[in-house]
XYZ file of C-alpha atoms in Angstrom:
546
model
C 3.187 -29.304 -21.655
C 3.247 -28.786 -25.794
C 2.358 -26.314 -27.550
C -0.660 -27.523 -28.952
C -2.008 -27.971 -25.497
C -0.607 -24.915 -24.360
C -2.637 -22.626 -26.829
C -5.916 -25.045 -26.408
C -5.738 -24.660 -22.436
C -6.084 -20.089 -23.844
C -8.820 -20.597 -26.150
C -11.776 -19.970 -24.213
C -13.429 -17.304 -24.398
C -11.905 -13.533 -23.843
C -15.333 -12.097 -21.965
C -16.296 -12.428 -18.732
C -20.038 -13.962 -18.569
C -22.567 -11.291 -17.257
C -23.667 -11.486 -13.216
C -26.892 -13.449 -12.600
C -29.658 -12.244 -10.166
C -27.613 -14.340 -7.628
C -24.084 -13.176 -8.382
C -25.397 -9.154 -8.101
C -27.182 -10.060 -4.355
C -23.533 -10.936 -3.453
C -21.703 -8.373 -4.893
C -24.245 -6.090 -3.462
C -24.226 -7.951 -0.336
C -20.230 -7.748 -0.358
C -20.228 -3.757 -0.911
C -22.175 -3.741 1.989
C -20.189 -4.606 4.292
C -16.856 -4.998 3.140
C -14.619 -5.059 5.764
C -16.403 -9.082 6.698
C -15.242 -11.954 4.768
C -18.744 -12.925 4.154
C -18.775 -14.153 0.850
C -15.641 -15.757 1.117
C -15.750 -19.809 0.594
C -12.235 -22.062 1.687
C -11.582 -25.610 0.660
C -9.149 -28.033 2.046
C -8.000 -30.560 0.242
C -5.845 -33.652 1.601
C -3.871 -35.166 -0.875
C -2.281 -38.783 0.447
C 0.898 -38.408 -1.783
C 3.513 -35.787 -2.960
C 2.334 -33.221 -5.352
C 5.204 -32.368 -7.615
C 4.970 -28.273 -7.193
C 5.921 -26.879 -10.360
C 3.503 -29.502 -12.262
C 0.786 -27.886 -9.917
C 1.449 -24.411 -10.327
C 1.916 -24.458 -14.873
C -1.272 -26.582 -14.071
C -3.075 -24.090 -11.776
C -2.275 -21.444 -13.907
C -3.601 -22.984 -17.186
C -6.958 -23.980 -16.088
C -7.096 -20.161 -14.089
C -5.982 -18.726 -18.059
C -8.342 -21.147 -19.249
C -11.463 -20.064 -16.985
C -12.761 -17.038 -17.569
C -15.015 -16.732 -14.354
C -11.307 -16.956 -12.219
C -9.515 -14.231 -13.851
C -12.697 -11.833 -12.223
C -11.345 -8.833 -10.281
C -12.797 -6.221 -8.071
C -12.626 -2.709 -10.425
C -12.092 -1.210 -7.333
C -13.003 -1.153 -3.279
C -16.400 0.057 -3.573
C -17.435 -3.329 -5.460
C -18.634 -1.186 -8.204
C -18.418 -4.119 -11.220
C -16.286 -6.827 -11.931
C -13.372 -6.701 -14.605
C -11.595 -9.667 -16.484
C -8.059 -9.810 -16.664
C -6.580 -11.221 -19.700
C -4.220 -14.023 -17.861
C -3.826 -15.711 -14.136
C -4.000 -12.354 -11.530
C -2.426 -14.137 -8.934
C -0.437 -17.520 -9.220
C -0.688 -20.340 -6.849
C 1.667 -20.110 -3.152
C 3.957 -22.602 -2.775
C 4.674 -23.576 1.097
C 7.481 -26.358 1.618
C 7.341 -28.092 5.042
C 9.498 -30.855 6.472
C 7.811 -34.001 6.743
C 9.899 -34.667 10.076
C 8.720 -33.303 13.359
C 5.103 -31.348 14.204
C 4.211 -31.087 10.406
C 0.349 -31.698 11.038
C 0.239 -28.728 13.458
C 2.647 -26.176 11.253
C -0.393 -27.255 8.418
C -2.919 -25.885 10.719
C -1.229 -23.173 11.960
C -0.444 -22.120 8.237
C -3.912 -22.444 6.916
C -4.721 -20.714 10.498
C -2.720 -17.447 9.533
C -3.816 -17.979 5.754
C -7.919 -17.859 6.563
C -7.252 -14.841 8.966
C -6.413 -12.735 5.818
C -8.535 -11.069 3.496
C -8.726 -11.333 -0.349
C -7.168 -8.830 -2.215
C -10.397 -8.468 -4.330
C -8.826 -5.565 -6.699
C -6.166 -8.207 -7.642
C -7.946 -11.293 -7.954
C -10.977 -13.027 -6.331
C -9.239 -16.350 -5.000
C -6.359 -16.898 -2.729
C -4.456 -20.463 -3.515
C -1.864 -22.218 -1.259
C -0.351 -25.091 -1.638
C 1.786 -26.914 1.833
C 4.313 -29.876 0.412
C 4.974 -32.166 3.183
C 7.947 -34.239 1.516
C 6.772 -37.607 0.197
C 3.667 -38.044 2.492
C 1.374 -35.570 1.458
C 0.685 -32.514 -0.100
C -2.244 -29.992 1.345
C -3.817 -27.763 -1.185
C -6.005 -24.970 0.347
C -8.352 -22.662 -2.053
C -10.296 -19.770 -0.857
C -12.647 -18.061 -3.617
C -15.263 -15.138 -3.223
C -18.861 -16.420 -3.042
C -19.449 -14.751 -6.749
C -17.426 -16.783 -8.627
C -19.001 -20.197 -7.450
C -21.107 -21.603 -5.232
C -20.265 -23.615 -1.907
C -20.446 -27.410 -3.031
C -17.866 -26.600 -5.972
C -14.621 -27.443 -4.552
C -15.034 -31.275 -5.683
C -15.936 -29.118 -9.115
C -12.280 -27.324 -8.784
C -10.163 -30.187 -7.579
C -11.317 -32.156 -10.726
C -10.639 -29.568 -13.209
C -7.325 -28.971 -11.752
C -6.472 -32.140 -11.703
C -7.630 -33.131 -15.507
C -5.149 -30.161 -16.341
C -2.252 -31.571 -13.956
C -2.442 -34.963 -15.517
C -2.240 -32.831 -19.333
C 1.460 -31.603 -18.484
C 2.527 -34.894 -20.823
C 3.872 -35.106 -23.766
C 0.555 -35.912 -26.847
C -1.855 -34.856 -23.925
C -4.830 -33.547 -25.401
C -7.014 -30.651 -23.675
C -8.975 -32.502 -20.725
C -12.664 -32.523 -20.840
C -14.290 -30.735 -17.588
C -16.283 -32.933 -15.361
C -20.145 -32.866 -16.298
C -23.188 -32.811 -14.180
C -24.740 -35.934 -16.028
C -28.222 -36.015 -13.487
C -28.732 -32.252 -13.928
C -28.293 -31.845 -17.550
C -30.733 -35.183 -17.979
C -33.187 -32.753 -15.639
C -32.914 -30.220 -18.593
C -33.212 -32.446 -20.760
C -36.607 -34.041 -19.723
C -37.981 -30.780 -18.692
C -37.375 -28.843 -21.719
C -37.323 -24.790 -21.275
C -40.792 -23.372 -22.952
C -39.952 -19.903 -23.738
C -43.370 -19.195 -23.953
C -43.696 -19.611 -20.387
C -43.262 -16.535 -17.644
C -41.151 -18.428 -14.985
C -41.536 -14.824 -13.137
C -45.006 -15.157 -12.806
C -44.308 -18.891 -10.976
C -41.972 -17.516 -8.531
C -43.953 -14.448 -7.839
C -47.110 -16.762 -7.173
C -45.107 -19.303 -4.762
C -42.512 -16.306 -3.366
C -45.065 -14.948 -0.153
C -44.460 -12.459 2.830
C -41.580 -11.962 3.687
C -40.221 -14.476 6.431
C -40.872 -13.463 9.527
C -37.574 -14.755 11.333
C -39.730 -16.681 13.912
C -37.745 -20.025 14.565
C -36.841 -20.380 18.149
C -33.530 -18.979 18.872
C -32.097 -17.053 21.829
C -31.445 -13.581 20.729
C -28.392 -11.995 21.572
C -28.212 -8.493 20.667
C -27.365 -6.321 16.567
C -24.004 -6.840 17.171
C -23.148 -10.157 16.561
C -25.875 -10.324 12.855
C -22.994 -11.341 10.750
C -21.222 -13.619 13.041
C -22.490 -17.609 12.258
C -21.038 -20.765 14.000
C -20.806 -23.921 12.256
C -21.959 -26.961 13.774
C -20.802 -30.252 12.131
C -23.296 -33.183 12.799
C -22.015 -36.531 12.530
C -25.001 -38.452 11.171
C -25.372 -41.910 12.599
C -25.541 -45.145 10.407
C -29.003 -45.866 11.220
C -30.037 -42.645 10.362
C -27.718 -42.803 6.754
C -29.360 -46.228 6.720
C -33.062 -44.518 7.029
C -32.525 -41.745 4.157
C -31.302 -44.321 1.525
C -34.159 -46.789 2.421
C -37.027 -43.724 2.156
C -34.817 -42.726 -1.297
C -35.422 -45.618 -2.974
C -39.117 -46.276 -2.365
C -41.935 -43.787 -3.052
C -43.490 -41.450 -2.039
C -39.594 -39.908 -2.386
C -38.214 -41.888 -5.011
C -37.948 -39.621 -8.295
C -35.651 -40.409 -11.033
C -32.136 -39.206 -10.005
C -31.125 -40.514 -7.110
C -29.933 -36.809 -5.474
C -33.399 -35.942 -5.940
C -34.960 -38.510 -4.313
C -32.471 -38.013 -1.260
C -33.177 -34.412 -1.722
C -37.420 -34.866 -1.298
C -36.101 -36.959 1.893
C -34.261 -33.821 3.330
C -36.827 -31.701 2.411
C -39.894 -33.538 4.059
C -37.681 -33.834 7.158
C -37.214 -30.409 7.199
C -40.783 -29.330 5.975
C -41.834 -31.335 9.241
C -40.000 -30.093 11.599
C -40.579 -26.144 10.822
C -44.667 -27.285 10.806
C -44.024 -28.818 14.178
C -42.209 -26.066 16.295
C -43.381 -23.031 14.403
C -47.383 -24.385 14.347
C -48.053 -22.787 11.278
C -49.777 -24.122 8.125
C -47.269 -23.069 5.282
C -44.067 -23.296 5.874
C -41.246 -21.927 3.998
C -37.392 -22.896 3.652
C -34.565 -21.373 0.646
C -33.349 -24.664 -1.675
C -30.572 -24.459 -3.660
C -31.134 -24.460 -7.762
C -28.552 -24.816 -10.388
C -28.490 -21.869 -13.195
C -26.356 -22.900 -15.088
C -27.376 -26.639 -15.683
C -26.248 -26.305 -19.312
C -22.773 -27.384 -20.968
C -22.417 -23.983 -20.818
C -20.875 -24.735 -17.445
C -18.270 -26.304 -18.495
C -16.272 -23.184 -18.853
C -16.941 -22.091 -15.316
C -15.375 -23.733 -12.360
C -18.702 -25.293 -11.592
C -22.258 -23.907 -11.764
C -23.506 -21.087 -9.668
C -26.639 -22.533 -7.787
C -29.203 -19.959 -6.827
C -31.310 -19.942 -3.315
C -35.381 -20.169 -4.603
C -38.172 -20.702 -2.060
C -39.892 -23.885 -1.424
C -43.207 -23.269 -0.082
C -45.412 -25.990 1.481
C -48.631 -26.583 2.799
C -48.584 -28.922 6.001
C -52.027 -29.929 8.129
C -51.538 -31.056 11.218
C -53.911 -34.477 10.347
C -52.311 -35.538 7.038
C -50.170 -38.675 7.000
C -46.387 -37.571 6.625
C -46.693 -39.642 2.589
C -49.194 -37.056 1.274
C -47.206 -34.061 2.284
C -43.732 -36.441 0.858
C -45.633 -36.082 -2.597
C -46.273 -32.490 -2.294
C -43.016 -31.744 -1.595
C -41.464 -34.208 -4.673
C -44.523 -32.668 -7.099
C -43.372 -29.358 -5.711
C -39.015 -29.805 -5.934
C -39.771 -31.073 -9.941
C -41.552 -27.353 -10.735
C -39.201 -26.042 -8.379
C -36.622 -27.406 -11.084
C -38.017 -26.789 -13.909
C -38.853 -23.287 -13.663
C -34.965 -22.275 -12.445
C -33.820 -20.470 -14.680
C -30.978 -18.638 -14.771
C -32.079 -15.404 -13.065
C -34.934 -16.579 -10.977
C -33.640 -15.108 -7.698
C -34.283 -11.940 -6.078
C -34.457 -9.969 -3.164
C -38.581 -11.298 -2.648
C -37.773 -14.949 -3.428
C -34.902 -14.763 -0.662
C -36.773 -12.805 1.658
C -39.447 -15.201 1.741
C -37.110 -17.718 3.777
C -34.702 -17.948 6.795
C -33.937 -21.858 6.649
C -32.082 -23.305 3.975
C -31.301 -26.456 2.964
C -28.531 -27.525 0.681
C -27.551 -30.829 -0.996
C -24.580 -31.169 -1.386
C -24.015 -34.126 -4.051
C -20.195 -34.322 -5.504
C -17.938 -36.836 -4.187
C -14.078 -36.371 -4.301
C -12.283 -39.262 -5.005
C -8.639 -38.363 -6.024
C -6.241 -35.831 -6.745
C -3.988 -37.559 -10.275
C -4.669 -40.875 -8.522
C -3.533 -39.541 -5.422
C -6.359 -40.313 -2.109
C -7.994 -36.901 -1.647
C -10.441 -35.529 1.164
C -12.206 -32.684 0.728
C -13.508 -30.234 3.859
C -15.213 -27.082 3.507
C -13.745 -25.029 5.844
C -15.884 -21.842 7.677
C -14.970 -18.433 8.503
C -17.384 -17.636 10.981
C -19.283 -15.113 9.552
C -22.609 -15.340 7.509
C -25.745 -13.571 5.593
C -27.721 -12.060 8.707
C -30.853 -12.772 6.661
C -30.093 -16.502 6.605
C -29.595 -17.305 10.250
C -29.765 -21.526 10.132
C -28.155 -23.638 7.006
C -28.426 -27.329 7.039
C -25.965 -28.761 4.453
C -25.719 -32.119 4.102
C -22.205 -32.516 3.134
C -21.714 -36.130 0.735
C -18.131 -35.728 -0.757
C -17.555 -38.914 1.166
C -20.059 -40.492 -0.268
C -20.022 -43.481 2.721
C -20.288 -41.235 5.554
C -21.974 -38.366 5.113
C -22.332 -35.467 7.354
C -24.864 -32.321 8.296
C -23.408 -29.030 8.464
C -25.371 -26.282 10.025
C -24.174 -23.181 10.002
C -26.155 -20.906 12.848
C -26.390 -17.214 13.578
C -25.356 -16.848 17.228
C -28.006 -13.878 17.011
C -30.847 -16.587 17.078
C -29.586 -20.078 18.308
C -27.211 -21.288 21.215
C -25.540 -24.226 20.298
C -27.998 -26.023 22.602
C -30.581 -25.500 20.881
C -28.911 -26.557 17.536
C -27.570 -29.989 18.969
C -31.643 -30.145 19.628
C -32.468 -29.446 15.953
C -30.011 -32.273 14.555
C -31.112 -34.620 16.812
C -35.019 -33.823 16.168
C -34.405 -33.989 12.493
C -32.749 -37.123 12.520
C -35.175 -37.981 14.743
C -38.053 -37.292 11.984
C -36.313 -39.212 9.457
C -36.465 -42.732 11.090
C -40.237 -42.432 12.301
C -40.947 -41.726 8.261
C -38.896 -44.662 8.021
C -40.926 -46.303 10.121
C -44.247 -46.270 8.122
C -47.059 -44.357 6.097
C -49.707 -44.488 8.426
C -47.947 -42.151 10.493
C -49.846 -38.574 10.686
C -47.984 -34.948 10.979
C -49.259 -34.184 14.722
C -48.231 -37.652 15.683
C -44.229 -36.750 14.918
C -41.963 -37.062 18.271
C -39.557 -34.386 18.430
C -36.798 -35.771 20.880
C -35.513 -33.356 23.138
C -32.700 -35.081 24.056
C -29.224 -33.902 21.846
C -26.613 -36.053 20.129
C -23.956 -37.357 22.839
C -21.232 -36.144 19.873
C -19.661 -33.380 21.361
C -20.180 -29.987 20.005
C -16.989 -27.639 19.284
C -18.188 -24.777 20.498
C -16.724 -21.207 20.800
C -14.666 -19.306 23.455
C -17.095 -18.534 26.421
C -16.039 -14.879 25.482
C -16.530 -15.368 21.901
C -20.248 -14.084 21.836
C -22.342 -17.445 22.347
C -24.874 -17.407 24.887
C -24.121 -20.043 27.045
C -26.483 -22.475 29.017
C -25.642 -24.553 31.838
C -23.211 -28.059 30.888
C -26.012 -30.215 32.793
C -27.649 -32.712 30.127
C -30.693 -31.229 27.826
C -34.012 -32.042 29.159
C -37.355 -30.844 29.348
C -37.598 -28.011 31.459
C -39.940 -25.234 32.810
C -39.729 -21.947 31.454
C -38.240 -20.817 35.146
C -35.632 -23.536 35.503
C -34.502 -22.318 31.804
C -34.270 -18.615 32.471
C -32.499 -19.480 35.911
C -29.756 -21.267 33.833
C -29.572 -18.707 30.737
C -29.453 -15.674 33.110
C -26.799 -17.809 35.636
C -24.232 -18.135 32.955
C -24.390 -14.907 30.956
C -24.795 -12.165 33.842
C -22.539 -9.978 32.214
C -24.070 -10.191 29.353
C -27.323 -7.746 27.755
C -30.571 -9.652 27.445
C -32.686 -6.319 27.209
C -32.050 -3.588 25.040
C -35.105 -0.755 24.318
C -35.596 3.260 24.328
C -35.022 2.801 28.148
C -31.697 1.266 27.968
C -30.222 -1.860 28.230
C -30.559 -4.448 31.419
C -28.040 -7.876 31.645
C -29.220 -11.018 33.099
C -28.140 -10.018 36.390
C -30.436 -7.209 36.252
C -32.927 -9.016 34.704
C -33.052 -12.131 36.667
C -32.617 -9.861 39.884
C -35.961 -7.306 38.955
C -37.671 -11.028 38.563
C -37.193 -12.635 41.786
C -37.877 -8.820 43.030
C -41.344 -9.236 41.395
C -41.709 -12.862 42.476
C -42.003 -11.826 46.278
C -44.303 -9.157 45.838
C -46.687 -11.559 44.002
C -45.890 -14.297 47.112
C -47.023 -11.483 49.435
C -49.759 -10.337 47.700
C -51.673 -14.274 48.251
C -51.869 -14.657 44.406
C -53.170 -18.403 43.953
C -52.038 -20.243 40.911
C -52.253 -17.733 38.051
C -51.162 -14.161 38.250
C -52.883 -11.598 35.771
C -50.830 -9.580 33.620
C -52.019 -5.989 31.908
C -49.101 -4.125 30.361
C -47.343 -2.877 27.502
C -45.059 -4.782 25.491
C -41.830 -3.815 26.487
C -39.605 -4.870 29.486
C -42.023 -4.410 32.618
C -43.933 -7.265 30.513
C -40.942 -9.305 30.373
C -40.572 -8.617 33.825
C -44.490 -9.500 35.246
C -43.841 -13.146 32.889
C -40.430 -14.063 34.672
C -41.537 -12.580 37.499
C -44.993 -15.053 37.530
C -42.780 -18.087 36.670
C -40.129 -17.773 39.210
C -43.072 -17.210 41.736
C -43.990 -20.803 40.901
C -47.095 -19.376 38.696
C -48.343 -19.053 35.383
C -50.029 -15.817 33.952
C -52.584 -15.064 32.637
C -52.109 -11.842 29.594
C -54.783 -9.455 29.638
């Protein structure tokens, strides 16, 4: 690299940018609970071709000098403030590998051991490895705390890097960072009015808090932080059916990721209205900050969570509420500013959906894939995530990321198969009305990676999903997770077994007692209630709440 480079690469500037509402719910999210790797975010990055080390590391080093937002440490272990360090805290790992022999699985087993440590935040807030596989490929892995960028960066990263691996010439000049051409055009046609109160717009649109009501199976305060990822292979037809309602209206804006994004969204709007029944629904949508060429001299922008409320009757057609929710997603936009978040904007959601819009084409020319790797651990006040994943822009996928608190996997197989089921009947016409939506109950046939049977999941029988009686379902919940608590109150705590057995005990005492074909119910709410309900239904009843 020359000099002349050299020094441009350490011109930015010497002070770290101040944390945004977003950035100090993290950090106070972090301090917490700081023994979880919550807010920590891992890319892996396949490069088809050998990465010269040395080259990577002066590079790596030189856009870390040259960024101010990656020389961020922890002050100290309470996650009191953060501190800038004047060069690169911690220089890239360099992992050599013979190309010969079990190579893929000494990868996995490397980035295994890697993701199982923490971050020394008091030395720097990323972790960097590099694994050179001789001449066939080189596998860079980057793990960075949630506070220095946001999730859908890592194509941001990989690009930078590269611009300043390709520099290391001879008469290079200083590479020019990647920018977000759709977002700053949004700025630019929605000019900022400084006259306006942007807090008094969120405030109006923010609501009660969310009251955590989707349908999940809950599974005890233990297991709040621990999430599951489930990745959803979307199938052509359905890729097919969001491009097709993209490009016409009522979803069609004027960037295309906002157009796909009003798709998502009225998917999503739909399917909350449908299995929660309730008039406004409410989901967290991602917002950039930073959608200035200010950003530029981060490794990305920071995108902030902001709520997207939406009004949904039940005898509207399905295009009315599609331009509600496109009117709605441009004000969204236009009023996110840079601190718009806070605790009563999140709190007003427990369903987020995220669109995730940069592709990854190469590394220096070299064939790169991009994954977003998860940890398995989460924000207990977000418990479901659907991020649709297009940094291969020709197939892309749905992540959802679940709190095993709420949802089995069952039941999320259900959710990804209901939404995609709710895209192709929009796809299918205008006419169609909200209470005429199918919900299909049956799940994607692609099979689902789930956990350990020890690792905390409730588990449901392997028999395919079907409609099914409130009995046959409590019989198969309680038949595979005996050991397990499903009760927990001032009067202790009762498993399945226990459960399931003080059912069937109630179920022949309401046989002998003659009861027709409802059973009344007059109790408390607390476990006898549970009880007299599972009791009724295993009796071959239903009650009748008094």
């Amino acid at each position: 690299m020359t000099e002349s480079v050299e020094n441009a690469f350490r011109t930015a500037a010497d002070h770290a940018p101040t944390l945004d509402s977003n950035q100090q719910l993290i950090w106070l999210g972090q301090r917490q609970a700081p023994d979880l790797p919550i807010y920590e975010i891992s890319y892996r990055f396949d490069i088809d071709g050998p990465v010269d080390p040395e080259r990577f590391s002066r590079a790596f080093e030189a856009w870390v000098d040259s960024t101010p937002i990656m020389r961020w440490v922890a002050d100290d272990e309470q996650w009191t403030a953060p501190n800038l360090v004047s060069h690169c805290p911690r220089p890239n790992d360099i992992r050599e590998l013979d190309s010969a022999g079990c190579a893929d699985q000494e990868i996995e087993e490397a980035i295994a051991d890697r993701m199982a440590q923490r971050l020394n935040h008091t030395s720097a807030l990323y972790d960097s490895l590099l694994i050179h596989v001789g001449r066939e490929k080189s596998v860079w892995l980057m793990r960075v705390h949630h506070s220095l960028t946001d999730a859908s960066n890592g194509a941001v990263m990989l690009a930078q890097l590269s611009a300043f691996y390709e520099a290391i010439e001879p008469d290079r000049e200083r590479p020019e960072f990647p920018e977000f051409q759709n977002l700053l055009d949004l700025e630019e046609r929605h000019p900022r009015d400084k006259t306006r109160d942007d807090g008094q717009w969120w405030q109006e649109r923010t609501g009660p808090p969310a009251q955590n009501n989707l349908i999940g199976y809950g599974q005890g305060q233990d297991d709040r932080y621990r999430q599951l990822r489930y990745p959803f292979v979307v199938p052509d037809d359905v890729i097919r059916s969001v491009r097709s309602l993209a490009a016409r209206p009522p979803f069609r804006q004027f960037t295309s990721d906002l157009s796909e994004f009003v798709v998502y969204a009225t998917a999503l709007g739909l399917w909350m209205r449908r299995m929660q029944d309730v008039e406004r629904v409410a989901f967290g949508a991602t917002a950039h900050g930073r959608a200035t060429h200010d950003s530029k001299r981060c490794c990305g922008m920071f995108m902030q969570l902001l709520p997207m409320l939406i009004n949904v009757d039940a005898d509207e057609h399905v295009d009315s509420v599609a331009k509600r929710i496109g009117a709605e997603s441009l004000g969204f936009l236009k009023h996110a500013t840079r601190n718009s978040m806070s605790p009563a904007t999140q709190n007003s959601f427990d369903c987020v959906l995220n669109l995730i819009g940069f592709s990854v084409e190469s590394f220096a020319g070299l064939r790169t894939t991009l994954k977003w790797l998860h940890n398995g651990w989460g924000d207990p006040g977000l418990p479901l995530t659907l991020s649709v994943d297009r940094t291969d822009a020709e197939h892309p996928s749905w992540l959802i990321d679940y709190s095993v608190e709420r949802f089995s996997g069952r039941s999320i197989r259900q959710f990804a198969n209901q939404l995609a089921g709710i895209v192709q009947q929009l796809d299918c016409g205008s006419a169609l009305r909200v209470r005429d939506l199918q919900l299909p109950s049956e799940p994607t046939d692609v099979p689902f990676p789930g956990p350990h049977p020890d690792s905390g999941e409730v588990k449901t029988d392997s028999t395919p999903f079907r409609e099914t009686s409130l009995r046959e379902r409590f019989l198969a919940v309680a038949t595979a997770n005996q050991d397990r608590v499903a009760i927990e109150d001032e009067h202790g705590t009762l498993t399945y077994a226990e459960l399931l057995d003080a059912a069937k005990d109630l179920a022949e005492v309401i046989d002998d007692a003659g009861f027709d074909r409802m059973v009344p119910v007059l109790c408390q709410r607390d476990r006898h209630a549970l009880i007299a309900i599972l009791g009724s239904a295993l009796s071959g009843r239903c009650f009748l709440p008094l």
